[in-house]
JSON list of C-alpha atoms and ligand atoms in Angstrom, two decimals:
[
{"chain": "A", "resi": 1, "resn": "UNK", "atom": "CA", "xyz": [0.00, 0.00, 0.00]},
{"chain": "A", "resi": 2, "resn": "UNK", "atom": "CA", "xyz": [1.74, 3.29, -0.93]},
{"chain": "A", "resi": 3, "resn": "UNK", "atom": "CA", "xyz": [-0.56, 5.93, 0.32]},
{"chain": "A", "resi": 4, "resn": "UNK", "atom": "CA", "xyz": [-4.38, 6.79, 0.78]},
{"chain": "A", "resi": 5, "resn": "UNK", "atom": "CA", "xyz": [-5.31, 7.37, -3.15]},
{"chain": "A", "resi": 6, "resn": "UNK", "atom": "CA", "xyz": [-8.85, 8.66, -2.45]},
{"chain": "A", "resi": 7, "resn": "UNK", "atom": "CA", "xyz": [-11.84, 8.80, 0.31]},
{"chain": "A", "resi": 8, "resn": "UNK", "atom": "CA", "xyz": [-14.98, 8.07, -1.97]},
{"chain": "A", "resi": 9, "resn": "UNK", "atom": "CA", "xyz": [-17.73, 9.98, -0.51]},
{"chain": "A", "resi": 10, "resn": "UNK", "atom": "CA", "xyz": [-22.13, 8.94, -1.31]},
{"chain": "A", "resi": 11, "resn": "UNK", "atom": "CA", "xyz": [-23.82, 12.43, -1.97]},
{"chain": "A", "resi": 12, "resn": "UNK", "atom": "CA", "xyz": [-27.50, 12.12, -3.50]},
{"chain": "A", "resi": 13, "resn": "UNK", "atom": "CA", "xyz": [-26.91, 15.34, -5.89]},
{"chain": "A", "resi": 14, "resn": "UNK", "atom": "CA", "xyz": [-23.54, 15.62, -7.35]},
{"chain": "A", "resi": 15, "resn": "UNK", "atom": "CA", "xyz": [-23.63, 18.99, -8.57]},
{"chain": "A", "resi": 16, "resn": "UNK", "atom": "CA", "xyz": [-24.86, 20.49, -5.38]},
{"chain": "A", "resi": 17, "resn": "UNK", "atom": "CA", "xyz": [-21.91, 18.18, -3.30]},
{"chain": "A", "resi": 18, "resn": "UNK", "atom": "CA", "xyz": [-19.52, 19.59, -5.98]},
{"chain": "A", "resi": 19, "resn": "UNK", "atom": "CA", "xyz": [-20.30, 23.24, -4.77]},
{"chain": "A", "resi": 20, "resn": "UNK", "atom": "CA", "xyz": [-19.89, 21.96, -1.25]},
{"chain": "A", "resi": 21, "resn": "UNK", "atom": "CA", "xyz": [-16.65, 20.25, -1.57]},
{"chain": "A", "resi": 22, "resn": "UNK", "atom": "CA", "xyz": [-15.69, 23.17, -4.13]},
{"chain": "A", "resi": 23, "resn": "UNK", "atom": "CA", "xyz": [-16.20, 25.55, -0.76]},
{"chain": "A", "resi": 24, "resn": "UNK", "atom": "CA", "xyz": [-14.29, 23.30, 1.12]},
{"chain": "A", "resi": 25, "resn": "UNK", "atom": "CA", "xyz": [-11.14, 22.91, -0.28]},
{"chain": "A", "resi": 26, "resn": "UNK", "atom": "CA", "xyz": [-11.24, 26.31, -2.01]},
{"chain": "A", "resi": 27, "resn": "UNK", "atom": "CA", "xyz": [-11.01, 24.82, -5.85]},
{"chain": "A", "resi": 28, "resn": "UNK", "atom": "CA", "xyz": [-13.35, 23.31, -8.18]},
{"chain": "A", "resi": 29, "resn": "UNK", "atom": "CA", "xyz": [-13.10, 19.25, -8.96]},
{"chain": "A", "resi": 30, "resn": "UNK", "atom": "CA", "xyz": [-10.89, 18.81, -12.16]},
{"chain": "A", "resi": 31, "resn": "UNK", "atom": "CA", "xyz": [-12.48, 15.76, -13.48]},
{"chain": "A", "resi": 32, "resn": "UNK", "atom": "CA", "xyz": [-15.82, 14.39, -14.09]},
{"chain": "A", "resi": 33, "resn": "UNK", "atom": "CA", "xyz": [-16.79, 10.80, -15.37]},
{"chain": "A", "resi": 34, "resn": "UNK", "atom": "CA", "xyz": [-19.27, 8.20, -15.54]},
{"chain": "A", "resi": 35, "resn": "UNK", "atom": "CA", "xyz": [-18.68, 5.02, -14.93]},
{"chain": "A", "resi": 36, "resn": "UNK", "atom": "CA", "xyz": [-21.64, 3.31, -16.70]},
{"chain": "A", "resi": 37, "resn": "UNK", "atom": "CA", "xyz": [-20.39, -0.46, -15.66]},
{"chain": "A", "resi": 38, "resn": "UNK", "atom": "CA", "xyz": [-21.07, 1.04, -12.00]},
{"chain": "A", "resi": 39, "resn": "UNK", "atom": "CA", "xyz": [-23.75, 3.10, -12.44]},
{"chain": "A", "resi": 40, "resn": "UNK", "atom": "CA", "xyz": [-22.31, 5.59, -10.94]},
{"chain": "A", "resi": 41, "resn": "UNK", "atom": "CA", "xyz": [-21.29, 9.31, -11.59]},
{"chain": "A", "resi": 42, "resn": "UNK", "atom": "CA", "xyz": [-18.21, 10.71, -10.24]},
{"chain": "A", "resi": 43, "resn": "UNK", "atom": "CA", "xyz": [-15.95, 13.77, -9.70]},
{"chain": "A", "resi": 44, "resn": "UNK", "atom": "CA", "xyz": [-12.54, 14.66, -7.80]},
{"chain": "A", "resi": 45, "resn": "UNK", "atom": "CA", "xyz": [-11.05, 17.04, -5.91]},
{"chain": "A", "resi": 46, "resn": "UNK", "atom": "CA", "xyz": [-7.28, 17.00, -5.15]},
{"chain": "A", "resi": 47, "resn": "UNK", "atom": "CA", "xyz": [-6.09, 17.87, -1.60]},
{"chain": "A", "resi": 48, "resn": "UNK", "atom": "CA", "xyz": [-2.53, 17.80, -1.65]},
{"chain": "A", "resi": 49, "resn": "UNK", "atom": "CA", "xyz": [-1.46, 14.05, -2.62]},
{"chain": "A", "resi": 50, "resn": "UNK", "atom": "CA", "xyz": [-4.48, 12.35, -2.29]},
{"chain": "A", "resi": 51, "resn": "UNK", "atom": "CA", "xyz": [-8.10, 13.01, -3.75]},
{"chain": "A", "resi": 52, "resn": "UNK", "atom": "CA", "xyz": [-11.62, 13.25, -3.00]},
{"chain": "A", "resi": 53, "resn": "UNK", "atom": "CA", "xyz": [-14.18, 11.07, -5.14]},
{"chain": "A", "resi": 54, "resn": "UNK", "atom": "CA", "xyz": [-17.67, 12.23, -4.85]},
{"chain": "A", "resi": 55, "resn": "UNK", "atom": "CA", "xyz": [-19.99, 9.32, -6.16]},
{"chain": "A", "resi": 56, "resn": "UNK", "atom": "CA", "xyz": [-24.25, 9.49, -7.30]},
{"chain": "A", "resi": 57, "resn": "UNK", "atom": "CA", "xyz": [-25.75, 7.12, -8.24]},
{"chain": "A", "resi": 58, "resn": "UNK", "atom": "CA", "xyz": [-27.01, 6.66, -12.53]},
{"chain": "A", "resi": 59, "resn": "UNK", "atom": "CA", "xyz": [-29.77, 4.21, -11.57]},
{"chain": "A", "resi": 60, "resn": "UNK", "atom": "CA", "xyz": [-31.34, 2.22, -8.27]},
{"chain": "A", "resi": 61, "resn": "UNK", "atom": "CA", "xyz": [-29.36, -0.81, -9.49]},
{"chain": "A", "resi": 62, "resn": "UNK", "atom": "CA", "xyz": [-25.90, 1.25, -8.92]},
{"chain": "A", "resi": 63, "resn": "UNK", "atom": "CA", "xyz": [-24.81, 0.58, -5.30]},
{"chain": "A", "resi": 64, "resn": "UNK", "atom": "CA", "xyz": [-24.58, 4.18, -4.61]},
{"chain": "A", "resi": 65, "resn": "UNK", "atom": "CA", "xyz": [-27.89, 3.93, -4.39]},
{"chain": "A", "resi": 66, "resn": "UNK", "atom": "CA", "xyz": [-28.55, 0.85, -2.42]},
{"chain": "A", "resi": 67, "resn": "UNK", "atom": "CA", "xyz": [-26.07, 2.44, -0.01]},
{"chain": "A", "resi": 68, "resn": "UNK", "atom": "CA", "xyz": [-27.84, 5.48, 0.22]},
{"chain": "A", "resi": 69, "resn": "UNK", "atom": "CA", "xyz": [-31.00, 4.38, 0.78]},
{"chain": "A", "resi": 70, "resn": "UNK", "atom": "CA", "xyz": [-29.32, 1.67, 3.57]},
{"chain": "A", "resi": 71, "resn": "UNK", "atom": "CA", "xyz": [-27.23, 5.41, 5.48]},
{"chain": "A", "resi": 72, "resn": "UNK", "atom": "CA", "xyz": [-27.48, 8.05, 3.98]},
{"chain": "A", "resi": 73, "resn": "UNK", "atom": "CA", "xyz": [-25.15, 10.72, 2.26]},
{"chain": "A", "resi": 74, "resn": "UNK", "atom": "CA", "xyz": [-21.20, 9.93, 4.03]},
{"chain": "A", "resi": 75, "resn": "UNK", "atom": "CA", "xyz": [-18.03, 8.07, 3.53]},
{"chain": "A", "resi": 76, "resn": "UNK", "atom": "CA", "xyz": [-18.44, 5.01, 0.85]},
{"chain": "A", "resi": 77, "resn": "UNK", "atom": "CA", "xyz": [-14.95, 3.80, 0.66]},
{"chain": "A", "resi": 78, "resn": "UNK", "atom": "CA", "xyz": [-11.22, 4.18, 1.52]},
{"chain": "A", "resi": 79, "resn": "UNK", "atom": "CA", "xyz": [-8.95, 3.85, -1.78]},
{"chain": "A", "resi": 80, "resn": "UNK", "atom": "CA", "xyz": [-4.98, 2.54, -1.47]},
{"chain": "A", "resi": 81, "resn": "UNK", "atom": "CA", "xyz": [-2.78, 2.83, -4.36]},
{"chain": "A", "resi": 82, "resn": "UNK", "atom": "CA", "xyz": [-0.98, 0.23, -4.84]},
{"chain": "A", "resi": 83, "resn": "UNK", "atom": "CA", "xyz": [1.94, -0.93, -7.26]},
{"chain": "A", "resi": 84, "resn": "UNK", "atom": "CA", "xyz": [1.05, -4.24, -8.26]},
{"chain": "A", "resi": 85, "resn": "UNK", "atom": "CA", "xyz": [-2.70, -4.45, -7.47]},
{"chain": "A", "resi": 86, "resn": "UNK", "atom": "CA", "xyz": [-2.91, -8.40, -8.56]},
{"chain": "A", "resi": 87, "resn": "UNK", "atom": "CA", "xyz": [-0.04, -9.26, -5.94]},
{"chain": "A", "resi": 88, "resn": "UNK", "atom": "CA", "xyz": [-2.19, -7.52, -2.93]},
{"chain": "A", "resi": 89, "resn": "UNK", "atom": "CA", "xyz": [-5.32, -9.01, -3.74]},
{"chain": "A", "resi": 90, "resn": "UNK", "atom": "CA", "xyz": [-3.83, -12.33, -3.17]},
{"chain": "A", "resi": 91, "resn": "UNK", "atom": "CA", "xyz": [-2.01, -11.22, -0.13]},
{"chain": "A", "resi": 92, "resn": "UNK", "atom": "CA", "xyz": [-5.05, -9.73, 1.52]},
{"chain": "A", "resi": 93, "resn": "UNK", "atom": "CA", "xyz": [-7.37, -12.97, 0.04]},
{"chain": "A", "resi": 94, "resn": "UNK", "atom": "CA", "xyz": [-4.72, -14.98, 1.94]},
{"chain": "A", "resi": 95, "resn": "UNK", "atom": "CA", "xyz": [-4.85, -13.06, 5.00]},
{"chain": "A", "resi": 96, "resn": "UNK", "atom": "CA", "xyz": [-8.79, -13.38, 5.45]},
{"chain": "A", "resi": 97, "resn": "UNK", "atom": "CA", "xyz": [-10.42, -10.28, 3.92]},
{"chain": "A", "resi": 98, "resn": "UNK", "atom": "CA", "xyz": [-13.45, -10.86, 1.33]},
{"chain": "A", "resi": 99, "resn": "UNK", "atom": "CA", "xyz": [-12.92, -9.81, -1.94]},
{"chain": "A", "resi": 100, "resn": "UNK", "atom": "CA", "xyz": [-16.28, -8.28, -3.94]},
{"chain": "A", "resi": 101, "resn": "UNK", "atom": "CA", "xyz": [-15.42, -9.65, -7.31]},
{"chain": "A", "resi": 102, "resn": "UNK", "atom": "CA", "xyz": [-13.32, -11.60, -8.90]},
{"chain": "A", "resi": 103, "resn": "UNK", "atom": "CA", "xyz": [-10.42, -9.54, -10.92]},
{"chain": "A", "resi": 104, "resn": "UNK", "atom": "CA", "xyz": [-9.45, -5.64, -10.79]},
{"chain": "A", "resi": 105, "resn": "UNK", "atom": "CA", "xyz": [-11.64, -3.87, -13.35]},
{"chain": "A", "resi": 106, "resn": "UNK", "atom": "CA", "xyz": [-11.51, -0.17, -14.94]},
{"chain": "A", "resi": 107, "resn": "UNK", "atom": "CA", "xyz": [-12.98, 2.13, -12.28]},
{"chain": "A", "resi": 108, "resn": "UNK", "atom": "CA", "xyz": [-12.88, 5.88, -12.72]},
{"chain": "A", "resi": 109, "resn": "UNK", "atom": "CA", "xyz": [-9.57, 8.43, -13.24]},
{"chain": "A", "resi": 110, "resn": "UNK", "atom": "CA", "xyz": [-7.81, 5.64, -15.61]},
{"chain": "A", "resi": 111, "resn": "UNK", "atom": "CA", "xyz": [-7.28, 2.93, -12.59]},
{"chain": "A", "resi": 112, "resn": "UNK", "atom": "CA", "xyz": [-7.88, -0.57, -12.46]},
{"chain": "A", "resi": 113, "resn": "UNK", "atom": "CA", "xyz": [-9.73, -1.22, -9.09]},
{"chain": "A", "resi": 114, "resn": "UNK", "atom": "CA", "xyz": [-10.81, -4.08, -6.72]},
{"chain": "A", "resi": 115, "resn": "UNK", "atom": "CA", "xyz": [-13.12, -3.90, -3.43]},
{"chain": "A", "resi": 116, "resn": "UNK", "atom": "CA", "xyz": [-13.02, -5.98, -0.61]},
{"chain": "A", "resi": 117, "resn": "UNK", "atom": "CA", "xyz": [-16.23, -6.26, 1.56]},
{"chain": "A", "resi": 118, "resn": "UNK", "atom": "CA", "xyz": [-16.52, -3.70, 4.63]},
{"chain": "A", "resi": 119, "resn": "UNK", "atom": "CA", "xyz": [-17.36, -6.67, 7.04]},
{"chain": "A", "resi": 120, "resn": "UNK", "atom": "CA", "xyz": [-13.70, -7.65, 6.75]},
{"chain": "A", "resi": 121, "resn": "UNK", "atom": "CA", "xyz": [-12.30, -4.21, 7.36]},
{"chain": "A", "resi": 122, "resn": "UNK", "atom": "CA", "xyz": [-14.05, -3.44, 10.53]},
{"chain": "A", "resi": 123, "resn": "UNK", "atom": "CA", "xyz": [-17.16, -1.60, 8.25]},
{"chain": "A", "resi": 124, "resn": "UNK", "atom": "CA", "xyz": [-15.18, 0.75, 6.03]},
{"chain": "A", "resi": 125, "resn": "UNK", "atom": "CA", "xyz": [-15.24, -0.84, 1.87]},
{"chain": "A", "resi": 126, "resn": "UNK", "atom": "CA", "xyz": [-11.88, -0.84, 1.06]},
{"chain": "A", "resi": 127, "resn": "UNK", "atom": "CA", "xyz": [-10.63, -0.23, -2.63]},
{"chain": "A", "resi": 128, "resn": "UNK", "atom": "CA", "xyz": [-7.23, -0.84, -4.15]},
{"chain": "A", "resi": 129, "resn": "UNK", "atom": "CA", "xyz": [-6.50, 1.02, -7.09]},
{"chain": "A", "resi": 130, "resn": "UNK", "atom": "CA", "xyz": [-3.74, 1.11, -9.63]},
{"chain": "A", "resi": 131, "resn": "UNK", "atom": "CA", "xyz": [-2.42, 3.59, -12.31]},
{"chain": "A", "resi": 132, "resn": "UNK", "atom": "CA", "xyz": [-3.15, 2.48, -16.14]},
{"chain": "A", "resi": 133, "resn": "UNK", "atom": "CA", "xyz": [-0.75, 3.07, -17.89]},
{"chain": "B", "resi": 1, "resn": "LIG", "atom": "ZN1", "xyz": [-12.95, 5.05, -5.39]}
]
């Protein structure tokens, strides 16, 4: 694990969290995307070497939404770049936590990404993510 990549955050209406984080950290995000395999819409912020995510949901089959519905607008995930994102899935299979899927797939911001399940991490879903490219 090199550093904390991202905190993905759940917000119901992206362009009025955008203004909100925009206020925040006293810049505009830099980058929006869909990520249509997801359902999801995102943006970013940067904050020094690590980034905000800001996730809504495209449809009620997107687990934004489920997990909106389930508690509200707050903290979805904590992202970990890592170098060599096939070796640490193994190593944390092997040491007990439960992956989500099978193989890394394209998230958003160019990275290959994998989830493992918050009931192995003490409730927080944990993403690893890794540069394309
Ligand atoms: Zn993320």
């Amino acid at each position: 694990m090199m550093k904390i990549e991202h905190i993905g955050i759940a917000v119901k209406d992206l362009d009025a969290a955008n203004a909100v984080y925009a206020k925040l950290l006293g810049k505009p995000h830099y980058k929006s995307e869909e990520v249509e395999s997801e359902a999801v819409n995102t943006s970013f912020f940067q904050t020094g070497e690590s980034k905000i995510e800001l996730l809504s949901a495209t449809s009620e089959q997107s687990a934004i939404h489920k997990f909106l519905e389930k508690k509200g607008e707050g903290i979805h995930h904590i992202a970990f770049a890592v170098q060599d994102i096939f070796a640490e899935v193994e190593r944390l299979k092997e040491a007990g936590f439960q992956p989500i899927s099978e193989q890394p797939k394209q998230g958003a911001d160019n990275k290959l990404v994998f989830f493992f399940h918050p009931k192995s991490a003490n409730g927080v879903l944990i993403e690893l993510c890794q540069e394309i490219g």
